[in-house]
PDB file of C-alpha atoms in Angstrom:
ATOM      1  CA  MET A   1      26.697  20.929   8.496  1.00 36.00           C
ATOM      2  CA  GLU A   2      23.806  21.789   5.364  1.00 48.00           C
ATOM      3  CA  ASN A   3      21.461  19.132   4.776  1.00 56.00           C
ATOM      4  CA  LYS A   4      22.295  17.338   1.269  1.00 73.00           C
ATOM      5  CA  TYR A   5      18.578  16.470   0.720  1.00 81.00           C
ATOM      6  CA  PRO A   6      15.846  18.685  -0.187  1.00 88.00           C
ATOM      7  CA  TYR A   7      13.953  17.250   2.855  1.00 87.00           C
ATOM      8  CA  SER A   8      14.086  16.209   6.579  1.00 89.00           C
ATOM      9  CA  GLU A   9      16.163  13.002   6.030  1.00 90.00           C
ATOM     10  CA  LEU A  10      15.524  12.236   9.825  1.00 90.00           C
ATOM     11  CA  GLY A  11      11.716  12.507   9.196  1.00 91.00           C
ATOM     12  CA  TYR A  12      11.823  10.497   5.851  1.00 91.00           C
ATOM     13  CA  LYS A  13      13.712   7.581   7.857  1.00 92.00           C
ATOM     14  CA  ILE A  14      11.087   7.750  10.332  1.00 93.00           C
ATOM     15  CA  PHE A  15       8.496   8.044   8.200  1.00 92.00           C
ATOM     16  CA  PHE A  16       9.789   4.927   5.736  1.00 93.00           C
ATOM     17  CA  LYS A  17       9.721   2.511   9.513  1.00 94.00           C
ATOM     18  CA  ILE A  18       6.204   3.117   9.889  1.00 94.00           C
ATOM     19  CA  LYS A  19       5.040   3.009   6.082  1.00 95.00           C
ATOM     20  CA  PRO A  20       4.089  -1.152   6.587  1.00 94.00           C
ATOM     21  CA  PHE A  21       1.657   0.375   9.634  1.00 95.00           C
ATOM     22  CA  LEU A  22       0.229   3.247   7.626  1.00 93.00           C
ATOM     23  CA  LYS A  23      -0.293   0.967   4.692  1.00 95.00           C
ATOM     24  CA  LYS A  24      -2.288  -1.313   6.824  1.00 94.00           C
ATOM     25  CA  ILE A  25      -4.427   1.167   8.687  1.00 93.00           C
ATOM     26  CA  LEU A  26      -5.164   3.141   5.498  1.00 93.00           C
ATOM     27  CA  ARG A  27      -5.856  -0.289   3.734  1.00 95.00           C
ATOM     28  CA  ILE A  28      -3.687   0.524   0.709  1.00 97.00           C
ATOM     29  CA  LYS A  29      -3.453  -2.126  -1.984  1.00 96.00           C
ATOM     30  CA  VAL A  30      -0.648  -1.365  -4.691  1.00 96.00           C
ATOM     31  CA  VAL A  31       0.164  -2.804  -7.799  1.00 96.00           C
ATOM     32  CA  GLY A  32       3.195  -2.266 -10.320  1.00 96.00           C
ATOM     33  CA  VAL A  33       5.695  -0.673  -7.520  1.00 96.00           C
ATOM     34  CA  GLU A  34       8.569  -2.064  -9.474  1.00 97.00           C
ATOM     35  CA  ASN A  35       8.051   0.349 -12.079  1.00 97.00           C
ATOM     36  CA  ILE A  36       9.214   2.860  -9.842  1.00 97.00           C
ATOM     37  CA  PRO A  37      13.062   3.108 -10.370  1.00 96.00           C
ATOM     38  CA  LEU A  38      14.970   2.617  -7.347  1.00 95.00           C
ATOM     39  CA  GLU A  39      17.804   5.076  -8.410  1.00 95.00           C
ATOM     40  CA  GLY A  40      18.271   8.252 -10.936  1.00 95.00           C
ATOM     41  CA  GLY A  41      15.707  10.925 -11.495  1.00 96.00           C
ATOM     42  CA  CYS A  42      12.091  10.361 -12.490  1.00 97.00           C
ATOM     43  CA  ILE A  43       8.443  12.192 -12.539  1.00 97.00           C
ATOM     44  CA  ILE A  44       5.445  10.313 -10.795  1.00 98.00           C
ATOM     45  CA  ALA A  45       2.472  11.683 -12.333  1.00 97.00           C
ATOM     46  CA  ALA A  46      -0.982  10.876 -10.758  1.00 97.00           C
ATOM     47  CA  ASN A  47      -4.114  11.921 -10.802  1.00 97.00           C
ATOM     48  CA  HIS A  48      -5.528  14.123  -7.926  1.00 96.00           C
ATOM     49  CA  ARG A  49      -8.807  13.568  -6.042  1.00 94.00           C
ATOM     50  CA  SER A  50      -7.437  14.355  -2.303  1.00 92.00           C
ATOM     51  CA  HIS A  51      -4.927  16.003  -0.030  1.00 89.00           C
ATOM     52  CA  PHE A  52      -4.239  12.635   1.146  1.00 90.00           C
ATOM     53  CA  ASP A  53      -2.465  11.498  -2.463  1.00 94.00           C
ATOM     54  CA  PRO A  54       0.785  12.969  -1.792  1.00 93.00           C
ATOM     55  CA  PRO A  55       1.426  11.041   1.518  1.00 92.00           C
ATOM     56  CA  VAL A  56      -0.066   7.703  -0.090  1.00 95.00           C
ATOM     57  CA  ILE A  57       2.570   7.872  -2.860  1.00 96.00           C
ATOM     58  CA  ASN A  58       4.964   8.276  -0.597  1.00 95.00           C
ATOM     59  CA  ILE A  59       3.791   5.278   1.410  1.00 95.00           C
ATOM     60  CA  VAL A  60       4.004   3.126  -1.782  1.00 96.00           C
ATOM     61  CA  SER A  61       7.096   4.370  -3.190  1.00 97.00           C
ATOM     62  CA  PRO A  62      10.329   2.822  -2.611  1.00 96.00           C
ATOM     63  CA  ARG A  63      11.938   6.175  -2.561  1.00 95.00           C
ATOM     64  CA  PRO A  64      11.034   9.965  -1.262  1.00 95.00           C
ATOM     65  CA  VAL A  65       8.882  11.718  -3.673  1.00 96.00           C
ATOM     66  CA  ILE A  66       9.186  15.529  -3.546  1.00 95.00           C
ATOM     67  CA  PHE A  67       6.152  17.014  -4.574  1.00 93.00           C
ATOM     68  CA  LEU A  68       4.816  20.352  -6.236  1.00 89.00           C
ATOM     69  CA  ALA A  69       2.473  21.791  -4.036  1.00 83.00           C
ATOM     70  CA  LYS A  70       0.146  24.930  -4.178  1.00 80.00           C
ATOM     71  CA  LYS A  71       1.859  27.895  -2.339  1.00 81.00           C
ATOM     72  CA  GLU A  72      -1.566  28.126  -0.426  1.00 80.00           C
ATOM     73  CA  LEU A  73      -1.113  25.096   1.398  1.00 78.00           C
ATOM     74  CA  PHE A  74       2.306  26.300   2.924  1.00 80.00           C
ATOM     75  CA  GLU A  75       0.643  28.811   4.956  1.00 79.00           C
ATOM     76  CA  VAL A  76      -1.877  26.049   6.553  1.00 76.00           C
ATOM     77  CA  PRO A  77      -1.352  25.257  10.266  1.00 71.00           C
ATOM     78  CA  VAL A  78       0.401  22.001  10.831  1.00 72.00           C
ATOM     79  CA  LEU A  79      -0.074  20.783   7.376  1.00 72.00           C
ATOM     80  CA  GLY A  80       2.267  23.826   6.137  1.00 79.00           C
ATOM     81  CA  TRP A  81       4.869  22.474   8.324  1.00 82.00           C
ATOM     82  CA  PHE A  82       4.699  19.022   7.349  1.00 81.00           C
ATOM     83  CA  ILE A  83       4.859  19.568   3.642  1.00 84.00           C
ATOM     84  CA  LYS A  84       7.873  21.733   4.088  1.00 85.00           C
ATOM     85  CA  LYS A  85       9.426  19.062   6.105  1.00 86.00           C
ATOM     86  CA  ALA A  86       8.965  16.585   3.218  1.00 87.00           C
ATOM     87  CA  GLY A  87      10.548  18.940   0.787  1.00 88.00           C
ATOM     88  CA  ALA A  88       7.566  20.086  -1.166  1.00 88.00           C
ATOM     89  CA  ILE A  89       7.835  22.830  -3.931  1.00 89.00           C
ATOM     90  CA  PRO A  90       5.656  25.624  -3.511  1.00 85.00           C
ATOM     91  CA  VAL A  91       3.744  26.674  -6.918  1.00 84.00           C
ATOM     92  CA  ARG A  92       2.043  29.871  -7.735  1.00 76.00           C
ATOM     93  CA  ARG A  93      -0.960  28.658  -9.535  1.00 64.00           C
ATOM     94  CA  ASP A  94      -1.729  32.328 -11.156  1.00 56.00           C
ATOM     95  CA  SER A  95       1.521  32.455 -12.908  1.00 51.00           C
ATOM     96  CA  ARG A  96       4.159  30.378 -14.743  1.00 62.00           C
ATOM     97  CA  ASP A  97       6.910  30.123 -12.282  1.00 69.00           C
ATOM     98  CA  THR A  98       9.923  29.201 -14.181  1.00 82.00           C
ATOM     99  CA  ALA A  99      11.679  29.057 -10.945  1.00 86.00           C
ATOM    100  CA  VAL A 100       9.615  25.992  -9.801  1.00 89.00           C
ATOM    101  CA  ILE A 101      10.449  24.406 -13.537  1.00 89.00           C
ATOM    102  CA  LYS A 102      14.320  25.164 -12.747  1.00 91.00           C
ATOM    103  CA  LYS A 103      14.313  24.012  -9.378  1.00 92.00           C
ATOM    104  CA  SER A 104      12.521  20.886 -10.749  1.00 93.00           C
ATOM    105  CA  ILE A 105      14.879  19.983 -13.233  1.00 94.00           C
ATOM    106  CA  SER A 106      17.870  20.688 -10.917  1.00 94.00           C
ATOM    107  CA  LEU A 107      16.748  18.102  -8.444  1.00 95.00           C
ATOM    108  CA  LEU A 108      15.930  15.391 -11.354  1.00 95.00           C
ATOM    109  CA  LYS A 109      19.502  15.886 -12.441  1.00 94.00           C
ATOM    110  CA  GLU A 110      20.626  15.167  -9.252  1.00 95.00           C
ATOM    111  CA  GLY A 111      18.710  11.700  -8.904  1.00 95.00           C
ATOM    112  CA  PHE A 112      15.319  13.041  -7.241  1.00 96.00           C
ATOM    113  CA  VAL A 113      12.114  11.826  -8.023  1.00 97.00           C
ATOM    114  CA  ILE A 114       9.540  14.783  -8.136  1.00 97.00           C
ATOM    115  CA  GLY A 115       5.605  14.065  -7.976  1.00 96.00           C
ATOM    116  CA  ILE A 116       3.226  15.806  -9.983  1.00 95.00           C
ATOM    117  CA  PHE A 117      -0.480  16.323 -10.661  1.00 95.00           C
ATOM    118  CA  PRO A 118      -1.003  16.969 -14.054  1.00 94.00           C
ATOM    119  CA  GLU A 119      -4.542  18.351 -13.255  1.00 93.00           C
ATOM    120  CA  GLY A 120      -3.411  20.960 -11.073  1.00 88.00           C
ATOM    121  CA  SER A 121      -6.283  20.694  -8.529  1.00 88.00           C
ATOM    122  CA  ARG A 122      -8.330  18.121  -7.249  1.00 91.00           C
ATOM    123  CA  ALA A 123     -11.085  16.435  -9.511  1.00 93.00           C
ATOM    124  CA  ARG A 124     -14.335  15.446  -8.409  1.00 92.00           C
ATOM    125  CA  PRO A 125     -14.895  11.665  -7.310  1.00 90.00           C
ATOM    126  CA  GLY A 126     -14.365   9.109  -9.969  1.00 88.00           C
ATOM    127  CA  GLU A 127     -13.779  12.133 -12.680  1.00 92.00           C
ATOM    128  CA  PHE A 128     -10.519  13.319 -14.565  1.00 95.00           C
ATOM    129  CA  ARG A 129      -9.732  17.030 -15.305  1.00 94.00           C
ATOM    130  CA  LYS A 130      -7.878  18.496 -18.160  1.00 94.00           C
ATOM    131  CA  PRO A 131      -3.945  18.497 -17.838  1.00 94.00           C
ATOM    132  CA  GLN A 132      -2.016  21.704 -17.394  1.00 90.00           C
ATOM    133  CA  PRO A 133       0.083  22.464 -20.195  1.00 86.00           C
ATOM    134  CA  GLY A 134       3.085  23.262 -17.863  1.00 87.00           C
ATOM    135  CA  VAL A 135       3.151  19.847 -17.122  1.00 89.00           C
ATOM    136  CA  GLY A 136       4.102  18.948 -20.465  1.00 91.00           C
ATOM    137  CA  TYR A 137       6.674  21.754 -20.429  1.00 90.00           C
ATOM    138  CA  LEU A 138       8.532  20.476 -17.252  1.00 91.00           C
ATOM    139  CA  ILE A 139       8.505  16.761 -18.906  1.00 92.00           C
ATOM    140  CA  GLU A 140      10.039  17.766 -21.954  1.00 90.00           C
ATOM    141  CA  LYS A 141      12.808  20.050 -20.360  1.00 90.00           C
ATOM    142  CA  ALA A 142      13.306  17.192 -17.572  1.00 91.00           C
ATOM    143  CA  LYS A 143      14.123  14.050 -20.121  1.00 90.00           C
ATOM    144  CA  VAL A 144      13.637  11.585 -17.200  1.00 94.00           C
ATOM    145  CA  PRO A 145      11.604   8.915 -17.292  1.00 94.00           C
ATOM    146  CA  VAL A 146       7.418   9.498 -16.030  1.00 97.00           C
ATOM    147  CA  ILE A 147       5.822   7.059 -14.252  1.00 98.00           C
ATOM    148  CA  PRO A 148       1.580   7.409 -14.803  1.00 98.00           C
ATOM    149  CA  VAL A 149       0.056   6.319 -11.226  1.00 98.00           C
ATOM    150  CA  LEU A 150      -3.877   6.040 -10.897  1.00 98.00           C
ATOM    151  CA  ILE A 151      -5.071   6.643  -7.070  1.00 97.00           C
ATOM    152  CA  GLU A 152      -8.719   5.565  -6.329  1.00 96.00           C
ATOM    153  CA  GLY A 153     -10.199   5.527  -2.735  1.00 95.00           C
ATOM    154  CA  THR A 154      -8.504   8.760  -1.589  1.00 95.00           C
ATOM    155  CA  ASP A 155     -11.336  10.775  -2.087  1.00 94.00           C
ATOM    156  CA  LYS A 156     -13.538   8.967   0.296  1.00 94.00           C
ATOM    157  CA  VAL A 157     -11.068   8.352   3.150  1.00 92.00           C
ATOM    158  CA  LEU A 158     -10.228  12.182   2.847  1.00 88.00           C
ATOM    159  CA  PRO A 159     -13.199  13.939   0.615  1.00 87.00           C
ATOM    160  CA  VAL A 160     -12.926  17.942  -0.086  1.00 84.00           C
ATOM    161  CA  ASN A 161     -13.781  19.992   2.798  1.00 82.00           C
ATOM    162  CA  SER A 162     -13.393  17.157   5.141  1.00 81.00           C
ATOM    163  CA  LYS A 163     -10.565  17.948   8.052  1.00 78.00           C
ATOM    164  CA  PHE A 164     -10.348  14.336   9.335  1.00 82.00           C
ATOM    165  CA  PRO A 165      -9.650  11.181   7.628  1.00 85.00           C
ATOM    166  CA  LYS A 166     -12.522   8.281   7.529  1.00 89.00           C
ATOM    167  CA  LEU A 167     -10.274   5.074   8.526  1.00 85.00           C
ATOM    168  CA  PHE A 168     -10.775   1.408   8.400  1.00 85.00           C
ATOM    169  CA  LYS A 169     -14.111   2.127   6.172  1.00 89.00           C
ATOM    170  CA  TYR A 170     -12.376   2.786   2.296  1.00 93.00           C
ATOM    171  CA  ASN A 171      -9.902   1.162   0.671  1.00 95.00           C
ATOM    172  CA  ILE A 172      -7.510   2.967  -1.234  1.00 96.00           C
ATOM    173  CA  ASP A 173      -6.180   1.571  -4.568  1.00 97.00           C
ATOM    174  CA  VAL A 174      -2.977   2.542  -6.190  1.00 97.00           C
ATOM    175  CA  ILE A 175      -1.918   1.399  -9.796  1.00 97.00           C
ATOM    176  CA  VAL A 176       1.429   2.149 -11.019  1.00 98.00           C
ATOM    177  CA  GLY A 177       2.166   2.055 -14.885  1.00 97.00           C
ATOM    178  CA  LYS A 178       5.366   1.556 -16.722  1.00 96.00           C
ATOM    179  CA  PRO A 179       7.652   4.614 -17.644  1.00 95.00           C
ATOM    180  CA  ILE A 180       6.239   6.606 -20.967  1.00 91.00           C
ATOM    181  CA  LYS A 181       8.335   7.407 -23.966  1.00 82.00           C
ATOM    182  CA  PHE A 182       7.721  10.999 -25.845  1.00 79.00           C
ATOM    183  CA  GLU A 183       9.258  10.563 -28.776  1.00 74.00           C
ATOM    184  CA  GLY A 184       7.471  12.220 -31.729  1.00 68.00           C
ATOM    185  CA  ILE A 185       5.151  14.400 -29.386  1.00 69.00           C
ATOM    186  CA  SER A 186       5.432  17.826 -30.823  1.00 72.00           C
ATOM    187  CA  SER A 187       3.771  20.116 -28.246  1.00 88.00           C
ATOM    188  CA  TYR A 188       3.557  20.560 -24.504  1.00 89.00           C
ATOM    189  CA  GLU A 189      -0.255  20.022 -24.515  1.00 91.00           C
ATOM    190  CA  HIS A 190       0.124  16.779 -26.200  1.00 92.00           C
ATOM    191  CA  ILE A 191       2.896  15.630 -23.791  1.00 93.00           C
ATOM    192  CA  ALA A 192       0.657  16.537 -20.661  1.00 93.00           C
ATOM    193  CA  GLU A 193      -2.501  14.651 -22.865  1.00 94.00           C
ATOM    194  CA  LYS A 194      -0.496  11.705 -23.094  1.00 93.00           C
ATOM    195  CA  VAL A 195       0.345  11.336 -19.483  1.00 95.00           C
ATOM    196  CA  MET A 196      -3.392  11.960 -18.538  1.00 96.00           C
ATOM    197  CA  HIS A 197      -4.376   9.213 -21.167  1.00 95.00           C
ATOM    198  CA  GLU A 198      -1.851   6.761 -19.694  1.00 96.00           C
ATOM    199  CA  ILE A 199      -3.388   7.439 -16.286  1.00 97.00           C
ATOM    200  CA  ARG A 200      -6.810   6.790 -17.218  1.00 95.00           C
ATOM    201  CA  LYS A 201      -5.574   3.572 -18.939  1.00 94.00           C
ATOM    202  CA  LEU A 202      -4.760   2.227 -15.718  1.00 96.00           C
ATOM    203  CA  LYS A 203      -8.434   1.998 -14.495  1.00 87.00           C
ATOM    204  CA  GLY A 204      -8.736  -1.079 -16.221  1.00 76.00           C
ATOM    205  CA  GLU A 205      -5.594  -2.814 -14.329  1.00 69.00           C
ATOM    206  CA  ARG A 206      -6.646  -4.980 -11.585  1.00 55.00           C
ATOM    207  CA  HIS A 207      -4.928  -6.071  -8.480  1.00 50.00           C
ATOM    208  CA  GLY A 208      -3.580  -9.754  -8.295  1.00 45.00           C
TER     209      GLY A 208
END
């Protein structure tokens, strides 16, 4: 029987059972998780500083999140296998991949959660990159709630060019904002800029 999910259902069932343990050993603190809808399609848009960002978001999310990931990552031993099982969608960075947009919109209409990194690639510690216009195109076409998320600390736990995470040393903070509305925004570039603006604004939030 064909799997009705775009990811390994068994894998996610196991993952969701061990999430409390992972959250503890990774020292993850999260606020605003109630802003992620429990049903219906939506987009989670987060800043990006580490390869650890996707699993961290999946650890705090009440629902599986399917990420858009650069095609090269699927060729990395072990990592490639994991992200395939997680349902990640490969993206070619050197072109406007309309097939990816169509697949993403199809999954959103089916009620799944899509995760994106508007910056396109990892930023330097403490910094934000300019968002990619294609993000605005996807959001405008999908017409679903967009949830901004700020992640801090993953770049310390798993820095660029580091093969192994530095566990038990740093905290990871995740702040989930309220859904964004885009009425009256005229261009894809402005939509992408609005998303990054809302992500940056979350830096002022504090954990309770």
